[in-house]
PDB file of C-alpha atoms (C1' of nucleotides) in Angstrom:
ATOM      1  CA  MET A 545      14.414 -36.308  -9.922  1.00 39.00           C
ATOM      2  CA  ALA A 546      16.640 -35.844 -12.038  1.00 39.00           C
ATOM      3  CA  LYS A 547      18.400 -37.817 -14.323  1.00 42.00           C
ATOM      4  CA  GLU A 548      21.216 -37.660 -16.090  1.00 51.00           C
ATOM      5  CA  LYS A 549      22.574 -41.532 -16.464  1.00 59.00           C
ATOM      6  CA  PRO A 550      21.914 -44.920 -16.843  1.00 65.00           C
ATOM      7  CA  ASP A 551      19.873 -46.274 -13.778  1.00 79.00           C
ATOM      8  CA  LEU A 552      21.668 -49.268 -14.434  1.00 86.00           C
ATOM      9  CA  VAL A 553      25.622 -50.510 -15.875  1.00 90.00           C
ATOM     10  CA  TYR A 554      25.253 -52.195 -19.075  1.00 94.00           C
ATOM     11  CA  GLY A 555      25.263 -56.228 -19.032  1.00 94.00           C
ATOM     12  CA  THR A 556      24.958 -56.246 -15.301  1.00 97.00           C
ATOM     13  CA  LEU A 557      21.326 -56.600 -15.354  1.00 97.00           C
ATOM     14  CA  ASP A 558      21.288 -60.490 -15.474  1.00 97.00           C
ATOM     15  CA  MET A 559      23.554 -60.885 -12.900  1.00 98.00           C
ATOM     16  CA  LEU A 560      21.349 -58.747 -10.240  1.00 98.00           C
ATOM     17  CA  ILE A 561      18.148 -60.680 -11.567  1.00 98.00           C
ATOM     18  CA  LEU A 562      19.756 -64.157 -11.258  1.00 98.00           C
ATOM     19  CA  LYS A 563      20.547 -62.908  -7.808  1.00 98.00           C
ATOM     20  CA  ALA A 564      17.169 -61.609  -6.980  1.00 98.00           C
ATOM     21  CA  LEU A 565      15.865 -64.948  -7.774  1.00 97.00           C
ATOM     22  CA  GLN A 566      18.496 -66.594  -5.225  1.00 96.00           C
ATOM     23  CA  HIS A 567      16.309 -67.384  -2.298  1.00 96.00           C
ATOM     24  CA  GLU A 568      13.225 -67.279  -3.449  1.00 96.00           C
ATOM     25  CA  PRO A 569      10.933 -67.829  -6.750  1.00 97.00           C
ATOM     26  CA  ARG A 570       9.712 -64.178  -7.815  1.00 97.00           C
ATOM     27  CA  HIS A 571       7.605 -62.450 -10.542  1.00 98.00           C
ATOM     28  CA  GLY A 572       8.841 -59.980 -13.037  1.00 95.00           C
ATOM     29  CA  LEU A 573       8.078 -56.720 -11.006  1.00 97.00           C
ATOM     30  CA  ALA A 574       8.633 -58.040  -8.097  1.00 97.00           C
ATOM     31  CA  ILE A 575      11.799 -58.672  -9.186  1.00 97.00           C
ATOM     32  CA  ALA A 576      12.424 -55.412 -10.249  1.00 97.00           C
ATOM     33  CA  ASP A 577      11.523 -53.592  -7.325  1.00 96.00           C
ATOM     34  CA  ARG A 578      13.777 -55.886  -4.969  1.00 97.00           C
ATOM     35  CA  ILE A 579      16.533 -54.618  -7.228  1.00 97.00           C
ATOM     36  CA  GLN A 580      15.407 -50.755  -6.466  1.00 96.00           C
ATOM     37  CA  GLN A 581      14.491 -51.215  -2.949  1.00 95.00           C
ATOM     38  CA  ILE A 582      18.118 -53.910  -1.786  1.00 96.00           C
ATOM     39  CA  SER A 583      19.894 -51.124  -3.831  1.00 96.00           C
ATOM     40  CA  LYS A 584      18.370 -48.305  -1.745  1.00 94.00           C
ATOM     41  CA  ASP A 585      16.465 -46.527  -4.942  1.00 94.00           C
ATOM     42  CA  ILE A 586      20.395 -46.592  -6.788  1.00 95.00           C
ATOM     43  CA  LEU A 587      19.124 -48.661  -9.296  1.00 96.00           C
ATOM     44  CA  HIS A 588      16.581 -48.851 -11.368  1.00 95.00           C
ATOM     45  CA  VAL A 589      14.984 -51.744 -13.770  1.00 96.00           C
ATOM     46  CA  GLU A 590      13.116 -50.450 -16.733  1.00 96.00           C
ATOM     47  CA  GLN A 591      10.402 -53.130 -17.978  1.00 97.00           C
ATOM     48  CA  GLY A 592      11.643 -52.582 -21.297  1.00 96.00           C
ATOM     49  CA  SER A 593      14.399 -54.034 -20.098  1.00 97.00           C
ATOM     50  CA  LEU A 594      14.029 -56.528 -17.527  1.00 98.00           C
ATOM     51  CA  TYR A 595      11.149 -58.985 -19.625  1.00 98.00           C
ATOM     52  CA  PRO A 596      13.829 -59.533 -22.778  1.00 98.00           C
ATOM     53  CA  ALA A 597      16.325 -59.762 -20.231  1.00 98.00           C
ATOM     54  CA  LEU A 598      14.272 -62.927 -18.248  1.00 98.00           C
ATOM     55  CA  TYR A 599      13.737 -63.962 -21.962  1.00 97.00           C
ATOM     56  CA  ARG A 600      17.307 -64.251 -22.472  1.00 97.00           C
ATOM     57  CA  LEU A 601      18.242 -66.394 -18.557  1.00 98.00           C
ATOM     58  CA  GLU A 602      14.989 -68.424 -19.578  1.00 97.00           C
ATOM     59  CA  ALA A 603      16.410 -69.511 -22.708  1.00 96.00           C
ATOM     60  CA  GLN A 604      19.613 -69.915 -21.462  1.00 96.00           C
ATOM     61  CA  GLY A 605      18.074 -72.578 -19.071  1.00 97.00           C
ATOM     62  CA  TRP A 606      19.489 -70.496 -15.527  1.00 98.00           C
ATOM     63  CA  ILE A 607      15.576 -69.879 -15.031  1.00 98.00           C
ATOM     64  CA  THR A 608      12.540 -71.265 -14.950  1.00 97.00           C
ATOM     65  CA  ALA A 609       9.055 -69.570 -15.330  1.00 97.00           C
ATOM     66  CA  ALA A 610       5.583 -70.959 -14.115  1.00 97.00           C
ATOM     67  CA  TRP A 611       2.520 -68.892 -13.704  1.00 97.00           C
ATOM     68  CA  GLY A 612       0.845 -68.261 -10.108  1.00 96.00           C
ATOM     69  CA  VAL A 613      -0.790 -65.666  -8.364  1.00 96.00           C
ATOM     70  CA  SER A 614       0.815 -62.400  -7.103  1.00 95.00           C
ATOM     71  CA  ASP A 615       0.064 -61.399  -3.309  1.00 93.00           C
ATOM     72  CA  ASN A 616      -2.095 -58.806  -4.836  1.00 92.00           C
ATOM     73  CA  ASN A 617      -3.917 -61.558  -6.705  1.00 93.00           C
ATOM     74  CA  ARG A 618      -2.831 -60.926  -9.573  1.00 95.00           C
ATOM     75  CA  LYS A 619      -1.723 -63.827 -12.532  1.00 95.00           C
ATOM     76  CA  ALA A 620       1.917 -63.449 -12.870  1.00 97.00           C
ATOM     77  CA  ARG A 621       5.006 -65.214 -13.767  1.00 97.00           C
ATOM     78  CA  TYR A 622       7.136 -66.583 -10.898  1.00 98.00           C
ATOM     79  CA  TYR A 623      10.648 -67.218 -12.252  1.00 98.00           C
ATOM     80  CA  LYS A 624      13.031 -69.852 -10.159  1.00 97.00           C
ATOM     81  CA  LEU A 625      16.579 -70.054 -10.281  1.00 97.00           C
ATOM     82  CA  THR A 626      17.868 -73.575 -12.287  1.00 98.00           C
ATOM     83  CA  SER A 627      21.410 -75.108 -10.776  1.00 97.00           C
ATOM     84  CA  ALA A 628      23.088 -74.242 -13.774  1.00 97.00           C
ATOM     85  CA  GLY A 629      21.870 -70.833 -13.061  1.00 97.00           C
ATOM     86  CA  ARG A 630      23.133 -70.534  -9.779  1.00 97.00           C
ATOM     87  CA  LYS A 631      26.979 -71.361 -11.888  1.00 97.00           C
ATOM     88  CA  GLN A 632      26.311 -68.661 -13.673  1.00 97.00           C
ATOM     89  CA  LEU A 633      25.489 -66.597 -11.039  1.00 97.00           C
ATOM     90  CA  ALA A 634      28.682 -67.284  -9.752  1.00 97.00           C
ATOM     91  CA  ALA A 635      30.470 -67.064 -12.386  1.00 96.00           C
ATOM     92  CA  GLU A 636      28.989 -63.887 -13.159  1.00 96.00           C
ATOM     93  CA  GLN A 637      29.900 -62.336 -10.002  1.00 96.00           C
ATOM     94  CA  GLU A 638      33.127 -63.992 -10.557  1.00 95.00           C
ATOM     95  CA  HIS A 639      33.689 -61.822 -13.958  1.00 96.00           C
ATOM     96  CA  TRP A 640      32.525 -58.560 -12.210  1.00 96.00           C
ATOM     97  CA  SER A 641      34.792 -58.321  -9.728  1.00 95.00           C
ATOM     98  CA  ARG A 642      37.716 -59.232 -11.698  1.00 95.00           C
ATOM     99  CA  ILE A 643      36.821 -56.051 -14.169  1.00 96.00           C
ATOM    100  CA  THR A 644      35.583 -53.676 -11.264  1.00 96.00           C
ATOM    101  CA  LYS A 645      38.921 -54.351  -9.344  1.00 96.00           C
ATOM    102  CA  GLY A 646      40.964 -53.464 -13.095  1.00 96.00           C
ATOM    103  CA  ILE A 647      38.727 -50.312 -13.533  1.00 97.00           C
ATOM    104  CA  ASP A 648      39.870 -49.403  -9.685  1.00 97.00           C
ATOM    105  CA  LEU A 649      43.181 -50.179 -10.374  1.00 97.00           C
ATOM    106  CA  VAL A 650      43.220 -47.680 -13.506  1.00 97.00           C
ATOM    107  CA  LEU A 651      40.800 -44.804 -11.329  1.00 97.00           C
ATOM    108  CA  ALA A 652      43.488 -44.738  -8.758  1.00 95.00           C
ATOM    109  CA  GLU A 653      45.887 -44.044 -11.391  1.00 82.00           C
ATOM    110  CA  GLY A 654      48.366 -46.411 -10.346  1.00 61.00           C
TER     111      GLY A 654
ATOM    112  CA  MET B1067      44.289 -66.618 -22.960  1.00 40.00           C
ATOM    113  CA  ALA B1068      40.842 -68.145 -22.702  1.00 41.00           C
ATOM    114  CA  LYS B1069      38.444 -65.133 -23.148  1.00 44.00           C
ATOM    115  CA  GLU B1070      34.345 -65.465 -22.961  1.00 53.00           C
ATOM    116  CA  LYS B1071      33.709 -62.417 -21.363  1.00 61.00           C
ATOM    117  CA  PRO B1072      34.178 -58.765 -22.581  1.00 66.00           C
ATOM    118  CA  ASP B1073      37.040 -56.607 -21.393  1.00 79.00           C
ATOM    119  CA  LEU B1074      35.393 -53.497 -20.644  1.00 86.00           C
ATOM    120  CA  VAL B1075      32.309 -52.848 -18.833  1.00 89.00           C
ATOM    121  CA  TYR B1076      29.914 -51.264 -21.440  1.00 94.00           C
ATOM    122  CA  GLY B1077      30.075 -47.279 -21.088  1.00 94.00           C
ATOM    123  CA  THR B1078      33.278 -46.868 -18.912  1.00 97.00           C
ATOM    124  CA  LEU B1079      35.759 -46.046 -21.893  1.00 97.00           C
ATOM    125  CA  ASP B1080      35.129 -42.526 -22.067  1.00 97.00           C
ATOM    126  CA  MET B1081      36.086 -42.717 -18.323  1.00 98.00           C
ATOM    127  CA  LEU B1082      38.904 -44.799 -18.302  1.00 98.00           C
ATOM    128  CA  ILE B1083      40.168 -42.725 -21.476  1.00 98.00           C
ATOM    129  CA  LEU B1084      39.934 -39.454 -19.377  1.00 98.00           C
ATOM    130  CA  LYS B1085      41.400 -40.983 -16.434  1.00 98.00           C
ATOM    131  CA  ALA B1086      44.357 -42.172 -18.338  1.00 98.00           C
ATOM    132  CA  LEU B1087      45.338 -38.433 -20.347  1.00 97.00           C
ATOM    133  CA  GLN B1088      45.041 -37.327 -16.398  1.00 96.00           C
ATOM    134  CA  HIS B1089      48.286 -36.229 -15.827  1.00 96.00           C
ATOM    135  CA  GLU B1090      49.952 -36.161 -19.627  1.00 96.00           C
ATOM    136  CA  PRO B1091      48.736 -35.999 -23.158  1.00 97.00           C
ATOM    137  CA  ARG B1092      49.210 -39.478 -24.730  1.00 97.00           C
ATOM    138  CA  HIS B1093      48.077 -41.005 -28.329  1.00 98.00           C
ATOM    139  CA  GLY B1094      45.492 -43.473 -29.198  1.00 95.00           C
ATOM    140  CA  LEU B1095      47.187 -47.017 -28.576  1.00 97.00           C
ATOM    141  CA  ALA B1096      49.062 -45.032 -25.820  1.00 97.00           C
ATOM    142  CA  ILE B1097      46.034 -44.737 -23.905  1.00 97.00           C
ATOM    143  CA  ALA B1098      44.753 -48.646 -24.725  1.00 97.00           C
ATOM    144  CA  ASP B1099      48.305 -49.695 -23.687  1.00 96.00           C
ATOM    145  CA  ARG B1100      48.382 -47.726 -20.639  1.00 97.00           C
ATOM    146  CA  ILE B1101      44.425 -48.851 -19.869  1.00 97.00           C
ATOM    147  CA  GLN B1102      45.202 -52.845 -19.912  1.00 96.00           C
ATOM    148  CA  GLN B1103      48.919 -52.211 -17.940  1.00 95.00           C
ATOM    149  CA  ILE B1104      47.549 -50.237 -15.218  1.00 96.00           C
ATOM    150  CA  SER B1105      44.726 -52.659 -14.771  1.00 96.00           C
ATOM    151  CA  LYS B1106      47.399 -55.626 -14.963  1.00 95.00           C
ATOM    152  CA  ASP B1107      45.679 -56.822 -17.966  1.00 94.00           C
ATOM    153  CA  ILE B1108      42.476 -57.192 -16.603  1.00 95.00           C
ATOM    154  CA  LEU B1109      40.987 -54.445 -19.147  1.00 96.00           C
ATOM    155  CA  HIS B1110      41.678 -54.938 -22.679  1.00 96.00           C
ATOM    156  CA  VAL B1111      41.002 -52.257 -25.238  1.00 96.00           C
ATOM    157  CA  GLU B1112      40.206 -53.029 -29.018  1.00 96.00           C
ATOM    158  CA  GLN B1113      41.233 -50.115 -31.670  1.00 97.00           C
ATOM    159  CA  GLY B1114      37.281 -50.678 -33.108  1.00 96.00           C
ATOM    160  CA  SER B1115      36.308 -49.290 -29.434  1.00 97.00           C
ATOM    161  CA  LEU B1116      39.121 -46.689 -28.678  1.00 98.00           C
ATOM    162  CA  TYR B1117      38.784 -44.981 -31.800  1.00 98.00           C
ATOM    163  CA  PRO B1118      35.225 -43.705 -31.793  1.00 98.00           C
ATOM    164  CA  ALA B1119      35.236 -43.280 -28.168  1.00 98.00           C
ATOM    165  CA  LEU B1120      38.446 -40.953 -28.869  1.00 98.00           C
ATOM    166  CA  TYR B1121      36.088 -38.991 -31.846  1.00 97.00           C
ATOM    167  CA  ARG B1122      33.018 -39.271 -29.321  1.00 96.00           C
ATOM    168  CA  LEU B1123      35.249 -37.761 -26.473  1.00 98.00           C
ATOM    169  CA  GLU B1124      36.902 -34.663 -29.123  1.00 97.00           C
ATOM    170  CA  ALA B1125      33.096 -34.091 -30.225  1.00 96.00           C
ATOM    171  CA  GLN B1126      31.809 -33.510 -26.792  1.00 96.00           C
ATOM    172  CA  GLY B1127      34.973 -30.965 -26.182  1.00 97.00           C
ATOM    173  CA  TRP B1128      36.428 -33.032 -23.387  1.00 98.00           C
ATOM    174  CA  ILE B1129      39.941 -33.767 -25.007  1.00 98.00           C
ATOM    175  CA  THR B1130      41.224 -31.868 -27.750  1.00 97.00           C
ATOM    176  CA  ALA B1131      44.303 -33.271 -30.394  1.00 97.00           C
ATOM    177  CA  ALA B1132      46.902 -32.462 -32.225  1.00 97.00           C
ATOM    178  CA  TRP B1133      49.365 -34.490 -34.418  1.00 97.00           C
ATOM    179  CA  GLY B1134      53.085 -35.198 -33.199  1.00 96.00           C
ATOM    180  CA  VAL B1135      55.684 -37.636 -33.564  1.00 96.00           C
ATOM    181  CA  SER B1136      55.327 -40.947 -31.159  1.00 95.00           C
ATOM    182  CA  ASP B1137      59.126 -41.669 -29.123  1.00 93.00           C
ATOM    183  CA  ASN B1138      58.782 -44.547 -31.611  1.00 93.00           C
ATOM    184  CA  ASN B1139      58.894 -41.771 -34.476  1.00 93.00           C
ATOM    185  CA  ARG B1140      55.777 -42.213 -35.746  1.00 95.00           C
ATOM    186  CA  LYS B1141      53.657 -39.114 -36.645  1.00 95.00           C
ATOM    187  CA  ALA B1142      51.199 -39.474 -34.039  1.00 97.00           C
ATOM    188  CA  ARG B1143      47.879 -37.699 -32.475  1.00 98.00           C
ATOM    189  CA  TYR B1144      48.135 -36.874 -29.152  1.00 98.00           C
ATOM    190  CA  TYR B1145      44.948 -36.174 -26.987  1.00 98.00           C
ATOM    191  CA  LYS B1146      44.805 -33.703 -24.380  1.00 97.00           C
ATOM    192  CA  LEU B1147      42.254 -33.375 -21.331  1.00 97.00           C
ATOM    193  CA  THR B1148      40.433 -29.983 -21.732  1.00 98.00           C
ATOM    194  CA  SER B1149      38.963 -28.678 -18.206  1.00 97.00           C
ATOM    195  CA  ALA B1150      36.015 -29.725 -19.399  1.00 97.00           C
ATOM    196  CA  GLY B1151      37.216 -33.178 -19.090  1.00 97.00           C
ATOM    197  CA  ARG B1152      37.826 -32.876 -15.902  1.00 97.00           C
ATOM    198  CA  LYS B1153      35.475 -32.211 -14.750  1.00 97.00           C
ATOM    199  CA  GLN B1154      33.278 -34.679 -17.063  1.00 97.00           C
ATOM    200  CA  LEU B1155      35.318 -37.077 -15.130  1.00 97.00           C
ATOM    201  CA  ALA B1156      34.449 -36.522 -12.087  1.00 97.00           C
ATOM    202  CA  ALA B1157      31.182 -36.712 -12.564  1.00 96.00           C
ATOM    203  CA  GLU B1158      31.758 -39.813 -14.449  1.00 96.00           C
ATOM    204  CA  GLN B1159      33.995 -41.571 -11.330  1.00 96.00           C
ATOM    205  CA  GLU B1160      31.578 -40.101  -8.361  1.00 95.00           C
ATOM    206  CA  HIS B1161      28.274 -41.745 -10.739  1.00 96.00           C
ATOM    207  CA  TRP B1162      30.518 -44.942 -10.831  1.00 96.00           C
ATOM    208  CA  SER B1163      30.973 -45.242  -7.635  1.00 95.00           C
ATOM    209  CA  ARG B1164      27.524 -44.324  -6.941  1.00 95.00           C
ATOM    210  CA  ILE B1165      26.310 -47.054  -9.656  1.00 96.00           C
ATOM    211  CA  THR B1166      28.371 -49.369  -8.281  1.00 96.00           C
ATOM    212  CA  LYS B1167      27.686 -49.036  -4.564  1.00 96.00           C
ATOM    213  CA  GLY B1168      24.159 -49.796  -5.795  1.00 96.00           C
ATOM    214  CA  ILE B1169      25.276 -52.893  -7.069  1.00 97.00           C
ATOM    215  CA  ASP B1170      27.720 -54.272  -4.297  1.00 97.00           C
ATOM    216  CA  LEU B1171      24.737 -53.761  -2.382  1.00 97.00           C
ATOM    217  CA  VAL B1172      22.341 -56.441  -4.205  1.00 97.00           C
ATOM    218  CA  LEU B1173      25.458 -58.764  -4.617  1.00 97.00           C
ATOM    219  CA  ALA B1174      25.845 -58.485  -0.732  1.00 95.00           C
ATOM    220  CA  GLU B1175      22.155 -59.663  -0.812  1.00 82.00           C
ATOM    221  CA  GLY B1176      20.527 -57.330   1.878  1.00 61.00           C
TER     222      GLY B1176
ATOM    223  C1'  DC C1034      67.831 -50.852 -52.205  1.00 70.27           C
ATOM    224  C1'  DC C1035      64.165 -53.881 -51.016  1.00 70.27           C
ATOM    225  C1'  DT C1036      61.610 -56.186 -48.524  1.00 70.27           C
ATOM    226  C1'  DG C1037      58.654 -57.089 -44.010  1.00 70.27           C
ATOM    227  C1'  DC C1038      56.808 -56.201 -40.003  1.00 70.27           C
ATOM    228  C1'  DA C1039      55.425 -53.195 -36.568  1.00 70.27           C
ATOM    229  C1'  DA C1040      53.889 -49.064 -35.263  1.00 70.27           C
ATOM    230  C1'  DG C1041      49.815 -46.052 -35.759  1.00 70.27           C
ATOM    231  C1'  DC C1042      45.496 -44.443 -37.422  1.00 70.27           C
ATOM    232  C1'  DC C1043      40.726 -45.216 -39.587  1.00 70.27           C
ATOM    233  C1'  DT C1044      36.278 -46.980 -41.337  1.00 70.27           C
ATOM    234  C1'  DA C1045      32.639 -49.903 -42.067  1.00 70.27           C
ATOM    235  C1'  DG C1046      28.688 -52.779 -40.428  1.00 70.27           C
ATOM    236  C1'  DA C1047      27.237 -56.159 -37.268  1.00 70.27           C
ATOM    237  C1'  DC C1048      26.162 -56.954 -32.582  1.00 70.27           C
ATOM    238  C1'  DA C1049      23.677 -56.768 -28.501  1.00 70.27           C
ATOM    239  C1'  DG C1050      21.901 -54.313 -23.912  1.00 70.27           C
ATOM    240  C1'  DT C1051      19.435 -51.065 -22.726  1.00 70.27           C
ATOM    241  C1'  DC C1052      15.530 -47.883 -23.237  1.00 70.27           C
ATOM    242  C1'  DT C1053      11.224 -45.191 -25.150  1.00 70.27           C
ATOM    243  C1'  DT C1054       6.474 -46.086 -26.049  1.00 70.27           C
ATOM    244  C1'  DG C1055       2.971 -48.220 -26.749  1.00 70.27           C
ATOM    245  C1'  DG C1056      -0.457 -51.982 -25.796  1.00 70.27           C
ATOM    246  C1'  DT C1057      -3.243 -55.806 -23.002  1.00 70.27           C
ATOM    247  C1'  DA C1058      -5.913 -57.864 -19.266  1.00 70.27           C
ATOM    248  C1'  DA C1059      -7.893 -58.184 -14.426  1.00 70.27           C
ATOM    249  C1'  DA C1060      -8.383 -57.137  -9.358  1.00 70.27           C
ATOM    250  C1'  DG C1061     -10.771 -53.821  -6.737  1.00 70.27           C
ATOM    251  C1'  DG C1062     -12.491 -49.322  -4.948  1.00 70.27           C
ATOM    252  C1'  DA C1063     -15.689 -45.559  -5.708  1.00 70.27           C
TER     253       DA C1063
ATOM    254  C1'  DT D 329     -19.616 -48.511 -13.957  1.00 70.27           C
ATOM    255  C1'  DC D 330     -15.396 -46.632 -14.368  1.00 70.27           C
ATOM    256  C1'  DC D 331     -10.516 -45.767 -12.916  1.00 70.27           C
ATOM    257  C1'  DT D 332      -6.256 -46.856 -11.151  1.00 70.27           C
ATOM    258  C1'  DT D 333      -2.873 -50.487 -10.362  1.00 70.27           C
ATOM    259  C1'  DT D 334      -0.822 -54.524 -11.042  1.00 70.27           C
ATOM    260  C1'  DA D 335       1.294 -56.933 -14.504  1.00 70.27           C
ATOM    261  C1'  DC D 336       2.894 -59.194 -18.402  1.00 70.27           C
ATOM    262  C1'  DC D 337       4.380 -57.822 -23.280  1.00 70.27           C
ATOM    263  C1'  DA D 338       6.198 -56.246 -28.067  1.00 70.27           C
ATOM    264  C1'  DA D 339       8.328 -53.511 -31.150  1.00 70.27           C
ATOM    265  C1'  DG D 340      12.076 -49.666 -32.931  1.00 70.27           C
ATOM    266  C1'  DA D 341      15.382 -46.691 -31.415  1.00 70.27           C
ATOM    267  C1'  DC D 342      19.474 -45.751 -29.859  1.00 70.27           C
ATOM    268  C1'  DT D 343      24.417 -46.099 -28.047  1.00 70.27           C
ATOM    269  C1'  DG D 344      28.581 -48.426 -27.703  1.00 70.27           C
ATOM    270  C1'  DT D 345      31.505 -52.225 -28.317  1.00 70.27           C
ATOM    271  C1'  DC D 346      33.707 -55.804 -31.004  1.00 70.27           C
ATOM    272  C1'  DT D 347      35.222 -57.868 -36.116  1.00 70.27           C
ATOM    273  C1'  DA D 348      37.842 -57.666 -39.836  1.00 70.27           C
ATOM    274  C1'  DG D 349      39.388 -54.959 -42.329  1.00 70.27           C
ATOM    275  C1'  DG D 350      42.762 -51.214 -44.737  1.00 70.27           C
ATOM    276  C1'  DC D 351      46.334 -47.392 -45.024  1.00 70.27           C
ATOM    277  C1'  DT D 352      50.853 -45.517 -44.672  1.00 70.27           C
ATOM    278  C1'  DT D 353      55.438 -44.998 -43.104  1.00 70.27           C
ATOM    279  C1'  DG D 354      59.926 -46.057 -40.155  1.00 70.27           C
ATOM    280  C1'  DC D 355      63.157 -49.171 -39.266  1.00 70.27           C
ATOM    281  C1'  DA D 356      66.130 -53.952 -39.793  1.00 70.27           C
ATOM    282  C1'  DG D 357      67.834 -57.323 -41.698  1.00 70.27           C
ATOM    283  C1'  DG D 358      69.617 -59.628 -45.465  1.00 70.27           C
TER     284       DG D 358
END
DNA sequence: CCTGCAAGCCTAGACAGTCTTGGTAAAGGA
DNA sequence: TCCTTTACCAAGACTGTCTAGGCTTGCAGG
């Protein structure tokens, strides 16, 4: 389980969270779990990164939060994508694909 | 020329610089210019990011520096990749492709 | 010759996002 | 009753980028 490098690319967490909420509302830890699972354990979201990100997104109006009860019968805060959040997600994906294209050009060495 | 988002992905600059030095030594501004050109103007490296990054890389032993004279007949500091730098570049590319694979998995939404 | 501009290097401080480390509360099983 | 797990939360350190400045020097224009 050696980890020499970060589990995340700085600046992508917001996008990943929005994406994880695309189909259905989830609570905090479930979002982190989902990102980890879908990425086949490549990505890992620390709680200390997760919650600040959620507040950020909520403050921007991209997600809304409501208390509910988790599958394990614990109280949990469920986050839901707003329509502004969907727009934001689209914009971030666009930006991501643009920048990675630039990086790949350099790495392919023209 | 609207720029709402960063010109760089946080944490990739070191890799890009190493890559730009892969074939031949270059001086600072030439490195930034090359990254910008090869990426077709998608990426842009600010000087305030560039020089700190160069010192970092030099301190790690991944590049070495020597004063020389540029094409424009100005004194300039030429940076050269060391063999440790080549290893580092390979490692960073490996890490980059791994993480982007993870992100792409999430974005493709499994 | 003098002036101005561009090339090239450099630094300090602000800032943003992540990570580390700590904590709380409550459900459920032993 | 106690322990573990789930779930949320906060403070501070840290790292890397950006903003905004500044310095020197070669060369072109007048």
